[in-house]
Tab-separated table of C-alpha atoms and ligand atoms in Angstrom:
chain	number	residue	atom	x	y	z
A	1	MET	CA	-79.532	68.314	74.084
A	2	LYS	CA	-81.576	65.344	73.971
A	3	TYR	CA	-81.749	65.218	70.187
A	4	SER	CA	-77.641	65.217	70.193
A	5	THR	CA	-77.620	62.449	72.955
A	6	ILE	CA	-80.076	60.304	70.687
A	7	ALA	CA	-78.179	61.148	67.689
A	8	GLY	CA	-74.834	60.331	69.280
A	9	LEU	CA	-76.197	57.282	70.608
A	10	LEU	CA	-77.374	55.898	67.283
A	11	LEU	CA	-74.157	55.139	66.285
A	12	SER	CA	-73.911	52.241	68.809
A	13	PRO	CA	-75.904	49.252	67.982
A	14	VAL	CA	-77.812	49.000	71.205
A	15	ILE	CA	-78.858	51.791	73.095
A	16	ALA	CA	-79.478	52.151	76.762
A	17	HIS	CA	-81.328	54.958	78.482
A	18	ALA	CA	-81.599	55.506	82.001
A	19	SER	CA	-85.291	55.667	82.462
A	20	LEU	CA	-86.259	54.217	78.708
A	21	THR	CA	-89.633	52.539	78.668
A	22	GLY	CA	-91.012	50.419	75.796
A	23	TYR	CA	-95.017	50.268	75.826
A	24	LYS	CA	-96.283	47.539	73.807
A	25	GLY	CA	-99.168	47.466	71.428
A	26	ASP	CA	-100.634	48.545	68.077
A	27	ILE	CA	-99.678	52.133	67.261
A	28	LEU	CA	-101.427	54.308	65.696
A	29	TYR	CA	-100.003	58.295	64.608
A	30	PHE	CA	-100.038	60.465	61.521
A	31	THR	CA	-97.214	62.438	60.422
A	32	GLY	CA	-99.224	64.429	57.961
A	33	ASP	CA	-102.800	64.100	56.508
A	34	PRO	CA	-103.486	60.908	55.172
A	35	GLN	CA	-105.911	62.725	52.286
A	36	GLN	CA	-102.660	63.804	51.242
A	37	GLY	CA	-100.846	60.460	50.959
A	38	LYS	CA	-100.836	57.316	52.561
A	39	GLN	CA	-97.242	57.494	53.545
A	40	TYR	CA	-98.204	60.140	56.294
A	41	GLU	CA	-100.513	57.198	58.090
A	42	HIS	CA	-98.659	55.028	60.536
A	43	TYR	CA	-100.131	51.780	62.120
A	44	ILE	CA	-97.777	49.663	63.493
A	45	HIS	CA	-99.265	45.659	64.570
A	46	ASP	CA	-97.641	44.504	67.362
A	47	GLY	CA	-95.505	47.558	67.800
A	48	GLU	CA	-93.763	49.380	70.488
A	49	LEU	CA	-93.589	53.010	71.771
A	50	LEU	CA	-90.252	53.916	73.180
A	51	VAL	CA	-90.299	56.753	76.125
A	52	GLU	CA	-87.985	58.476	77.903
A	53	ASN	CA	-88.344	61.777	80.658
A	54	GLY	CA	-91.860	62.303	78.975
A	55	TYR	CA	-90.445	62.299	75.628
A	56	VAL	CA	-91.332	60.082	72.453
A	57	VAL	CA	-88.169	58.641	71.279
A	58	ASP	CA	-88.671	56.155	68.729
A	59	THR	CA	-91.861	53.660	67.417
A	60	GLY	CA	-91.427	50.492	65.476
A	61	THR	CA	-92.380	46.913	65.393
A	62	GLU	CA	-91.622	45.220	68.688
A	63	SER	CA	-89.123	42.879	67.129
A	64	ALA	CA	-86.964	45.668	65.529
A	65	MET	CA	-87.460	48.018	68.764
A	66	GLN	CA	-86.191	44.762	71.060
A	67	ILE	CA	-83.086	44.954	68.504
A	68	LYS	CA	-82.448	48.268	68.877
A	69	TYR	CA	-83.085	49.212	72.727
A	70	HIS	CA	-82.472	47.707	75.905
A	71	PRO	CA	-85.362	49.548	77.850
A	72	ASP	CA	-85.680	50.004	81.617
A	73	LYS	CA	-89.083	48.821	81.719
A	74	ILE	CA	-91.435	47.223	79.368
A	75	VAL	CA	-95.581	47.838	79.733
A	76	ASP	CA	-97.424	45.267	77.894
A	77	TYR	CA	-100.314	46.751	75.993
A	78	SER	CA	-100.810	43.774	73.508
A	79	GLY	CA	-103.931	43.536	71.633
A	80	LYS	CA	-104.630	47.574	72.638
A	81	LEU	CA	-104.069	50.495	70.498
A	82	ILE	CA	-101.741	53.473	71.246
A	83	SER	CA	-102.507	56.358	69.894
A	84	PRO	CA	-101.344	60.449	70.717
A	85	GLY	CA	-103.809	61.790	73.092
A	86	PHE	CA	-107.113	63.630	71.860
A	87	ILE	CA	-106.726	66.971	71.264
A	88	ASP	CA	-110.129	69.357	71.511
A	89	THR	CA	-110.239	72.187	70.010
A	90	HIS	CA	-113.071	73.775	71.172
A	91	VAL	CA	-115.080	73.294	74.634
A	92	HIS	CA	-116.574	75.522	77.159
A	93	PHE	CA	-115.345	74.229	80.680
A	94	PRO	CA	-118.196	76.193	82.797
A	95	GLN	CA	-120.800	74.551	80.552
A	96	ILE	CA	-120.660	70.858	81.946
A	97	GLU	CA	-123.535	71.460	84.320
A	98	ILE	CA	-125.690	72.296	81.338
A	99	THR	CA	-124.935	69.847	78.871
A	100	ALA	CA	-128.007	68.023	77.429
A	101	SER	CA	-130.276	71.155	78.293
A	102	TYR	CA	-133.497	70.540	75.963
A	103	GLY	CA	-135.121	72.253	73.153
A	104	LYS	CA	-133.227	75.572	71.998
A	105	GLN	CA	-131.153	76.758	69.080
A	106	LEU	CA	-128.212	78.918	69.233
A	107	LEU	CA	-129.648	82.471	70.632
A	108	ASP	CA	-132.203	81.176	72.962
A	109	TRP	CA	-129.661	78.508	74.173
A	110	LEU	CA	-127.167	81.238	75.032
A	111	ASN	CA	-129.834	83.564	77.192
A	112	ILE	CA	-131.776	80.799	78.733
A	113	TYR	CA	-129.059	78.044	79.829
A	114	VAL	CA	-125.563	79.282	79.121
A	115	PHE	CA	-125.454	83.123	80.466
A	116	PRO	CA	-127.145	82.019	83.834
A	117	THR	CA	-124.683	79.226	84.445
A	118	GLU	CA	-121.408	81.245	83.445
A	119	MET	CA	-122.614	83.896	86.214
A	120	LYS	CA	-121.955	81.228	88.666
A	121	PHE	CA	-118.240	81.195	88.027
A	122	ASN	CA	-117.742	84.516	89.718
A	123	VAL	CA	-117.304	82.746	93.023
A	124	PRO	CA	-113.432	81.238	92.864
A	125	ASP	CA	-114.734	77.826	94.957
A	126	HIS	CA	-117.444	77.309	92.316
A	127	ALA	CA	-114.837	77.691	89.479
A	128	ALA	CA	-112.327	75.566	91.085
A	129	LEU	CA	-114.881	72.809	91.887
A	130	PHE	CA	-115.884	72.690	88.194
A	131	ALA	CA	-112.492	72.890	86.689
A	132	ASP	CA	-111.424	69.763	88.733
A	133	LYS	CA	-114.326	67.979	87.307
A	134	PHE	CA	-113.748	69.289	83.666
A	135	ILE	CA	-110.177	68.347	83.518
A	136	ASP	CA	-110.649	65.047	85.371
A	137	GLU	CA	-113.365	64.354	82.812
A	138	LEU	CA	-110.842	65.454	79.722
A	139	ILE	CA	-108.501	62.945	81.282
A	140	ASP	CA	-110.848	59.937	81.156
A	141	ASN	CA	-111.644	60.462	77.777
A	142	GLY	CA	-108.264	60.662	76.376
A	143	THR	CA	-108.088	64.096	75.825
A	144	THR	CA	-104.684	65.471	76.559
A	145	THR	CA	-104.768	68.876	75.047
A	146	ALA	CA	-107.781	71.496	74.862
A	147	LEU	CA	-108.378	74.827	73.691
A	148	VAL	CA	-110.846	76.259	76.208
A	149	PHE	CA	-113.282	78.795	76.913
A	150	ALA	CA	-113.770	79.970	80.509
A	151	THR	CA	-116.125	82.696	81.178
A	152	SER	CA	-115.334	86.592	81.079
A	153	ASN	CA	-114.876	86.548	84.888
A	154	PRO	CA	-110.988	85.915	85.233
A	155	VAL	CA	-111.554	83.900	88.320
A	156	SER	CA	-112.848	80.929	86.093
A	157	VAL	CA	-109.438	81.047	84.239
A	158	ASP	CA	-107.116	81.280	87.275
A	159	ALA	CA	-109.102	78.243	88.261
A	160	LEU	CA	-108.698	76.172	85.014
A	161	PHE	CA	-105.218	76.910	84.671
A	162	SER	CA	-104.256	75.825	88.412
A	163	LYS	CA	-105.622	72.617	87.824
A	164	ALA	CA	-104.514	71.767	84.274
A	165	LEU	CA	-100.793	73.079	85.785
A	166	SER	CA	-101.478	70.720	88.334
A	167	ARG	CA	-101.623	67.943	85.846
A	168	ASN	CA	-99.256	68.849	84.082
A	169	MET	CA	-101.375	69.635	80.973
A	170	ARG	CA	-101.078	71.287	77.822
A	171	LEU	CA	-103.949	73.113	77.728
A	172	ILE	CA	-105.164	76.843	76.210
A	173	SER	CA	-107.671	79.146	77.742
A	174	GLY	CA	-108.510	82.627	78.218
A	175	LYS	CA	-110.947	84.890	79.739
A	176	VAL	CA	-114.208	85.812	77.212
A	177	LEU	CA	-114.483	89.162	76.465
A	178	MET	CA	-118.012	90.534	76.084
A	179	ASP	CA	-119.219	93.861	76.715
A	180	ARG	CA	-122.941	93.843	75.191
A	181	ASN	CA	-125.578	91.663	74.411
A	182	ALA	CA	-125.387	89.217	77.468
A	183	PRO	CA	-126.411	89.970	81.089
A	184	ALA	CA	-124.869	92.786	83.346
A	185	PRO	CA	-122.498	90.590	85.523
A	186	LEU	CA	-121.045	88.837	82.596
A	187	LEU	CA	-119.974	92.214	80.795
A	188	ASP	CA	-116.622	93.667	80.946
A	189	SER	CA	-115.564	96.782	79.051
A	190	PRO	CA	-112.849	97.398	76.462
A	191	GLU	CA	-110.412	99.000	79.020
A	192	THR	CA	-111.292	96.053	81.607
A	193	ALA	CA	-111.061	93.456	78.735
A	194	TYR	CA	-107.373	94.799	78.284
A	195	LEU	CA	-106.632	94.911	81.638
A	196	GLU	CA	-108.077	91.638	82.786
A	197	SER	CA	-106.470	89.602	79.883
A	198	SER	CA	-102.812	91.259	79.964
A	199	LEU	CA	-102.711	90.521	83.839
A	200	LEU	CA	-103.750	86.839	83.263
A	201	ILE	CA	-101.426	86.616	80.319
A	202	GLU	CA	-98.454	87.923	82.228
A	203	LYS	CA	-99.567	85.966	85.571
A	204	TRP	CA	-99.918	82.392	83.614
A	205	LYS	CA	-96.960	82.810	80.937
A	206	ASN	CA	-94.149	79.991	81.258
A	207	LYS	CA	-96.311	78.393	83.820
A	208	GLY	CA	-95.854	74.423	82.598
A	209	ARG	CA	-97.668	73.744	79.367
A	210	LEU	CA	-100.395	76.281	79.503
A	211	GLY	CA	-101.018	78.766	76.857
A	212	TYR	CA	-103.321	82.053	76.989
A	213	ALA	CA	-106.234	82.588	74.157
A	214	VAL	CA	-107.649	85.974	73.646
A	215	THR	CA	-111.414	85.012	73.470
A	216	PRO	CA	-113.919	87.332	72.014
A	217	ARG	CA	-117.091	85.556	72.756
A	218	PHE	CA	-118.502	86.212	69.069
A	219	ALA	CA	-119.050	89.180	67.246
A	220	PRO	CA	-122.645	89.829	68.649
A	221	THR	CA	-121.374	90.118	72.436
A	222	SER	CA	-118.311	92.528	71.689
A	223	SER	CA	-118.471	96.138	70.548
A	224	GLU	CA	-116.245	97.599	67.967
A	225	ALA	CA	-114.025	98.950	70.275
A	226	GLU	CA	-113.529	95.867	72.421
A	227	LEU	CA	-113.178	93.690	69.132
A	228	ALA	CA	-110.280	96.553	68.462
A	229	VAL	CA	-108.899	95.780	72.178
A	230	ALA	CA	-108.580	92.008	71.104
A	231	GLY	CA	-106.402	92.837	68.031
A	232	ARG	CA	-104.275	94.908	70.148
A	233	LEU	CA	-103.779	92.140	73.048
A	234	LEU	CA	-102.758	89.757	69.739
A	235	ARG	CA	-100.288	92.427	68.963
A	236	ASP	CA	-99.109	93.551	71.928
A	237	TYR	CA	-98.374	89.554	72.919
A	238	PRO	CA	-97.382	87.914	69.814
A	239	ASP	CA	-97.568	84.252	71.511
A	240	VAL	CA	-101.078	84.036	72.266
A	241	TRP	CA	-103.593	82.199	70.751
A	242	LEU	CA	-107.062	83.687	69.547
A	243	GLN	CA	-110.417	81.527	69.977
A	244	THR	CA	-113.875	82.337	68.975
A	245	HIS	CA	-116.875	81.923	67.587
A	246	LEU	CA	-118.012	81.871	63.761
A	247	ALA	CA	-121.238	81.211	61.528
A	248	GLU	CA	-122.636	78.467	63.969
A	249	ASN	CA	-126.399	79.596	63.422
A	250	ARG	CA	-128.502	81.267	60.402
A	251	GLN	CA	-129.991	83.988	62.725
A	252	GLU	CA	-126.804	84.489	64.139
A	253	VAL	CA	-125.228	85.358	60.863
A	254	SER	CA	-127.869	87.557	59.908
A	255	TRP	CA	-127.784	89.536	63.308
A	256	VAL	CA	-124.280	90.161	62.716
A	257	LYS	CA	-125.107	91.497	59.262
A	258	THR	CA	-126.981	93.947	61.000
A	259	LEU	CA	-124.884	94.593	63.576
A	260	PHE	CA	-121.397	95.539	61.105
A	261	PRO	CA	-123.871	97.013	58.484
A	262	TRP	CA	-120.225	97.489	56.599
A	263	SER	CA	-118.804	94.229	56.774
A	264	LYS	CA	-118.513	91.794	53.632
A	265	SER	CA	-119.228	88.612	55.896
A	266	TYR	CA	-119.159	87.347	59.304
A	267	LEU	CA	-115.238	86.721	58.776
A	268	ASP	CA	-114.668	89.967	57.696
A	269	VAL	CA	-115.912	91.387	60.956
A	270	TYR	CA	-112.643	89.902	62.650
A	271	ARG	CA	-110.485	90.120	59.632
A	272	HIS	CA	-111.378	94.342	60.118
A	273	PHE	CA	-110.117	93.754	63.815
A	274	GLY	CA	-106.889	92.059	63.005
A	275	LEU	CA	-108.159	88.811	64.360
A	276	VAL	CA	-107.634	86.339	61.410
A	277	THR	CA	-104.104	85.052	61.994
A	278	PRO	CA	-102.239	81.598	62.142
A	279	LYS	CA	-103.278	81.409	65.518
A	280	SER	CA	-106.845	81.892	65.367
A	281	VAL	CA	-109.361	79.229	65.695
A	282	PHE	CA	-113.096	79.835	64.528
A	283	ALA	CA	-115.321	77.291	66.079
A	284	HIS	CA	-118.280	75.739	64.044
A	285	SER	CA	-117.988	77.766	60.712
A	286	VAL	CA	-120.818	76.010	59.544
A	287	HIS	CA	-122.411	78.724	57.050
A	288	VAL	CA	-118.906	79.919	55.843
A	289	SER	CA	-118.267	80.698	51.837
A	290	ASP	CA	-115.832	79.514	49.594
A	291	ALA	CA	-114.295	83.153	50.021
A	292	ASP	CA	-113.983	83.169	53.550
A	293	PHE	CA	-112.778	79.087	53.695
A	294	GLN	CA	-109.887	80.600	51.338
A	295	MET	CA	-109.583	83.774	53.569
A	296	MET	CA	-109.085	81.371	56.240
A	297	ALA	CA	-106.484	79.353	54.102
A	298	HIS	CA	-104.698	82.057	53.328
A	299	SER	CA	-104.385	83.371	56.530
A	300	HIS	CA	-103.603	80.045	57.916
A	301	SER	CA	-106.329	80.146	60.565
A	302	SER	CA	-107.993	76.741	61.737
A	303	VAL	CA	-111.633	75.663	62.140
A	304	ALA	CA	-112.656	73.801	65.180
A	305	PHE	CA	-115.684	71.529	63.496
A	306	CYS	CA	-117.690	70.646	66.315
A	307	PRO	CA	-120.358	67.945	64.850
A	308	LEU	CA	-122.106	66.722	68.136
A	309	SER	CA	-123.015	70.580	69.012
A	310	ASN	CA	-123.768	71.129	65.474
A	311	LEU	CA	-126.634	68.517	65.544
A	312	PHE	CA	-127.714	69.098	69.167
A	313	LEU	CA	-128.165	72.766	68.558
A	314	GLY	CA	-129.714	72.005	64.899
A	315	SER	CA	-127.086	74.563	63.546
A	316	GLY	CA	-126.363	72.931	60.385
A	317	LEU	CA	-123.821	70.545	58.869
A	318	PHE	CA	-120.341	71.520	58.390
A	319	ASN	CA	-119.166	71.282	55.110
A	320	LEU	CA	-115.834	69.527	55.667
A	321	GLU	CA	-115.305	68.938	51.308
A	322	LEU	CA	-115.114	72.474	51.000
A	323	SER	CA	-112.794	73.385	53.922
A	324	GLN	CA	-110.599	70.818	53.031
A	325	LYS	CA	-110.813	71.769	49.021
A	326	ASN	CA	-109.709	74.898	50.133
A	327	ARG	CA	-106.827	73.687	52.339
A	328	VAL	CA	-108.030	75.133	55.680
A	329	ILE	CA	-106.594	73.552	58.758
A	330	VAL	CA	-109.598	71.687	60.678
A	331	GLY	CA	-109.743	70.176	64.235
A	332	LEU	CA	-112.366	68.560	65.864
A	333	GLY	CA	-114.117	70.153	68.976
A	334	THR	CA	-116.447	68.540	71.813
A	335	ASP	CA	-117.774	72.286	72.346
A	336	VAL	CA	-119.479	70.972	75.600
A	337	GLY	CA	-122.008	72.053	76.895
A	338	ASP	CA	-123.444	72.535	73.683
A	339	GLY	CA	-121.915	68.816	72.617
A	340	THR	CA	-123.037	66.315	74.407
A	341	SER	CA	-120.098	64.532	75.171
A	342	LEU	CA	-116.365	65.171	76.212
A	343	SER	CA	-115.624	62.133	74.283
A	344	MET	CA	-113.837	62.850	71.234
A	345	LEU	CA	-114.820	59.103	70.171
A	346	LYS	CA	-118.116	60.545	69.863
A	347	VAL	CA	-117.190	63.353	68.153
A	348	MET	CA	-115.480	61.472	65.580
A	349	GLY	CA	-118.858	59.418	65.370
A	350	GLY	CA	-120.362	62.810	64.972
A	351	ALA	CA	-118.144	63.710	62.046
A	352	TYR	CA	-118.712	60.765	60.236
A	353	ASN	CA	-122.565	61.203	60.688
A	354	VAL	CA	-122.318	64.635	59.742
A	355	THR	CA	-120.635	63.905	56.212
A	356	GLN	CA	-123.466	61.189	55.640
A	357	LEU	CA	-126.397	63.737	56.119
A	358	ARG	CA	-124.593	66.139	53.810
A	359	LYS	CA	-124.352	63.333	51.191
A	360	ALA	CA	-127.945	62.832	51.785
A	361	PHE	CA	-128.861	66.238	51.146
A	362	SER	CA	-126.526	67.204	48.048
A	363	ASP	CA	-127.345	67.662	45.032
A	364	THR	CA	-123.945	65.842	43.932
A	365	PRO	CA	-123.834	63.072	46.207
A	366	GLU	CA	-121.503	61.234	44.165
A	367	ASN	CA	-118.576	64.057	44.976
A	368	ILE	CA	-119.178	63.263	48.970
A	369	LEU	CA	-116.820	60.685	50.400
A	370	PRO	CA	-118.291	59.825	53.902
A	371	LEU	CA	-115.267	60.724	56.391
A	372	GLU	CA	-112.739	57.886	56.254
A	373	PRO	CA	-111.686	56.496	59.506
A	374	MET	CA	-108.327	57.538	59.296
A	375	GLU	CA	-108.715	60.870	58.103
A	376	ASN	CA	-111.235	61.109	61.212
A	377	TRP	CA	-108.502	59.600	63.694
A	378	TYR	CA	-105.992	62.206	61.914
A	379	LEU	CA	-108.585	65.019	62.770
A	380	ALA	CA	-108.752	64.221	66.173
A	381	THR	CA	-105.086	63.806	66.654
A	382	LEU	CA	-102.346	65.385	64.397
A	383	GLY	CA	-105.028	67.624	62.792
A	384	GLY	CA	-105.672	69.214	66.077
A	385	ALA	CA	-102.419	69.503	66.797
A	386	LYS	CA	-102.009	71.652	63.337
A	387	ALA	CA	-105.125	73.793	64.454
A	388	LEU	CA	-103.601	75.131	67.629
A	389	SER	CA	-100.270	75.623	65.887
A	390	LEU	CA	-98.945	72.713	68.369
A	391	ASP	CA	-97.982	69.752	65.668
A	392	HIS	CA	-94.125	70.727	66.614
A	393	VAL	CA	-94.784	69.248	70.135
A	394	ILE	CA	-97.678	67.092	70.262
A	395	GLY	CA	-100.385	65.246	68.350
A	396	SER	CA	-97.797	62.453	66.819
A	397	PHE	CA	-95.112	60.213	67.705
A	398	THR	CA	-91.819	61.352	65.907
A	399	PRO	CA	-88.906	61.510	68.369
A	400	GLY	CA	-88.658	64.459	70.671
A	401	LYS	CA	-92.495	64.924	70.365
A	402	GLU	CA	-93.956	65.223	74.258
A	403	ALA	CA	-95.537	61.898	75.062
A	404	ASP	CA	-98.986	62.388	75.581
A	405	PHE	CA	-100.427	59.379	74.709
A	406	ILE	CA	-103.640	56.787	75.180
A	407	VAL	CA	-104.332	53.236	75.051
A	408	LEU	CA	-107.426	52.115	73.843
A	409	ASP	CA	-109.291	49.089	74.416
A	410	PRO	CA	-111.319	47.448	71.019
A	411	GLN	CA	-113.054	45.172	73.137
A	412	SER	CA	-113.996	47.797	76.039
A	413	ASN	CA	-117.750	47.334	75.803
A	414	ASN	CA	-119.814	44.329	74.912
A	415	GLN	CA	-121.164	45.628	71.520
A	416	LEU	CA	-117.728	46.764	70.363
A	417	LYS	CA	-116.490	43.278	71.718
A	418	ILE	CA	-118.744	41.861	69.480
A	419	ARG	CA	-118.119	44.185	66.451
A	420	THR	CA	-114.357	43.718	66.913
A	421	SER	CA	-114.026	39.871	67.710
A	422	ASN	CA	-113.830	38.954	63.988
A	423	ASN	CA	-110.605	39.849	62.782
A	424	ASP	CA	-111.419	42.599	60.920
A	425	SER	CA	-108.713	44.827	59.400
A	426	ALA	CA	-107.331	47.301	61.404
A	427	GLU	CA	-109.106	50.240	59.329
A	428	SER	CA	-112.409	48.596	60.041
A	429	ILE	CA	-111.668	48.362	63.772
A	430	ILE	CA	-110.796	51.959	64.209
A	431	PHE	CA	-113.796	52.763	62.557
A	432	ALA	CA	-115.893	50.783	64.861
A	433	ILE	CA	-114.052	52.388	67.849
A	434	GLU	CA	-115.154	55.755	66.354
A	435	MET	CA	-118.245	54.701	66.164
A	436	MET	CA	-119.077	53.039	69.328
A	437	GLY	CA	-116.219	53.942	71.764
A	438	ASP	CA	-116.629	56.189	74.710
A	439	GLU	CA	-114.490	56.968	78.110
A	440	ARG	CA	-114.527	53.109	78.738
A	441	THR	CA	-112.507	52.411	75.694
A	442	VAL	CA	-110.077	54.954	77.116
A	443	GLU	CA	-108.119	52.365	79.291
A	444	HIS	CA	-105.099	54.947	80.237
A	445	THR	CA	-104.025	58.421	79.487
A	446	TYR	CA	-100.466	59.186	79.887
A	447	ILE	CA	-99.438	62.775	80.321
A	448	MET	CA	-95.874	63.556	79.401
A	449	GLY	CA	-95.303	59.945	79.904
A	450	GLU	CA	-96.688	59.682	83.260
A	451	LYS	CA	-99.890	57.671	83.731
A	452	ALA	CA	-102.994	59.988	84.577
A	453	LYS	CA	-105.745	57.334	84.155
B	1	LIG	N1	-121.614	81.299	70.200
B	1	LIG	C1	-121.209	82.544	71.390
B	1	LIG	N2	-121.387	81.623	72.605
B	1	LIG	C2	-121.291	80.339	72.329
B	1	LIG	C3	-121.378	79.330	73.095
B	1	LIG	O1	-121.447	79.702	74.375
B	1	LIG	N3	-121.854	78.239	72.743
B	1	LIG	C4	-121.959	77.835	71.473
B	1	LIG	N4	-122.195	76.690	70.791
B	1	LIG	N5	-121.873	78.755	70.537
B	1	LIG	C5	-121.691	80.276	70.906
B	2	LIG	ZN1	-118.574	77.239	71.548
């Protein structure tokens, strides 16, 4: 309907829309991976984003848009950067309380900090309180879509979905499946895992912009019977996603080898149970071979690269070059509470730092290019949308996309102001925002054309 209306009206020189709003500012978005060609990168100085009824109508220079449209309303963000909202491809909402807890690496971290915290989410009021805080923080940080781990208790999923629905957010989550190697109050069984997941899928399907992800925590906390249940859920409910952790830490990888001695690799465990699909997102994937990246590329599965978490937990340095050489789809994730911030700007800073460190430790540093500013922004927006198989609706500003967007102030803090006041190139300013920005840099967050911050 919408497209035919727009197409029809394109025949007339000036387009009048009932509730058309123009947002003036410097516009940045991607229509593909800028590594594959400059034509996918769209930076419009003094541009305008046209939005109607929650959808993108057009973008262009302010002068071109003035000739083409007569918007109902103009919002002037001149001097600010307007971008699609950030997409966090891996985060744990019950873990915000333990962010920056000291001194442990993955397996001890889980036992000492994560599991005790997640047990508190069996109480509906507690889950609702933290769901509220979490969604508010996402919006404050300019994140408009996220793929989120809840806990193994369905109460936590209900709390998160209720809050996301009330803010009309496009958000994907699911109940964690785990039936071993964790405290008893957090464990389910293959039978309850199926039942609880399917009830949640039925309960939340077609509600707002929500999606469901089958969520086995990681191979060590699910028996073979439970991983088989995860595969069955994917077959029984073809619309759902799959999220899990993969090869984050060396001890974890060895443990998986002892738990599944028949497997060829960690990813092979998931493959065996039918979990490597186009809608599967594997968080971390730090210790992954070339062959496994090839399997992911072949299956159109995605990686959530979580640099702040990988640095904080001392897990390792994700091989972005190798994943990209193999054409694996990559998005960025905060992985809070293991990552130290819900700011995707800080995650972009971390991603750059990881590529610098890889260069420092490589035998062939000349082959490693520090992550380029535009590529980094792509990963946080359209790259994330592709990782979540949502690039047909979000992540860009092409006509018909859902108008989830953010307005960023390049002068939001003193240091950033000093750095961005010297008339640099757009690329240089964008790089400075990536390296030095935080939630203060996000002046506004719009969800489907409605101002949420
Ligand atoms: N692997 C399994 N569970 C977790 C978790 O909660 N956080 C991280 N970083 N890795 C995991
Ligand atoms: Zn995680």
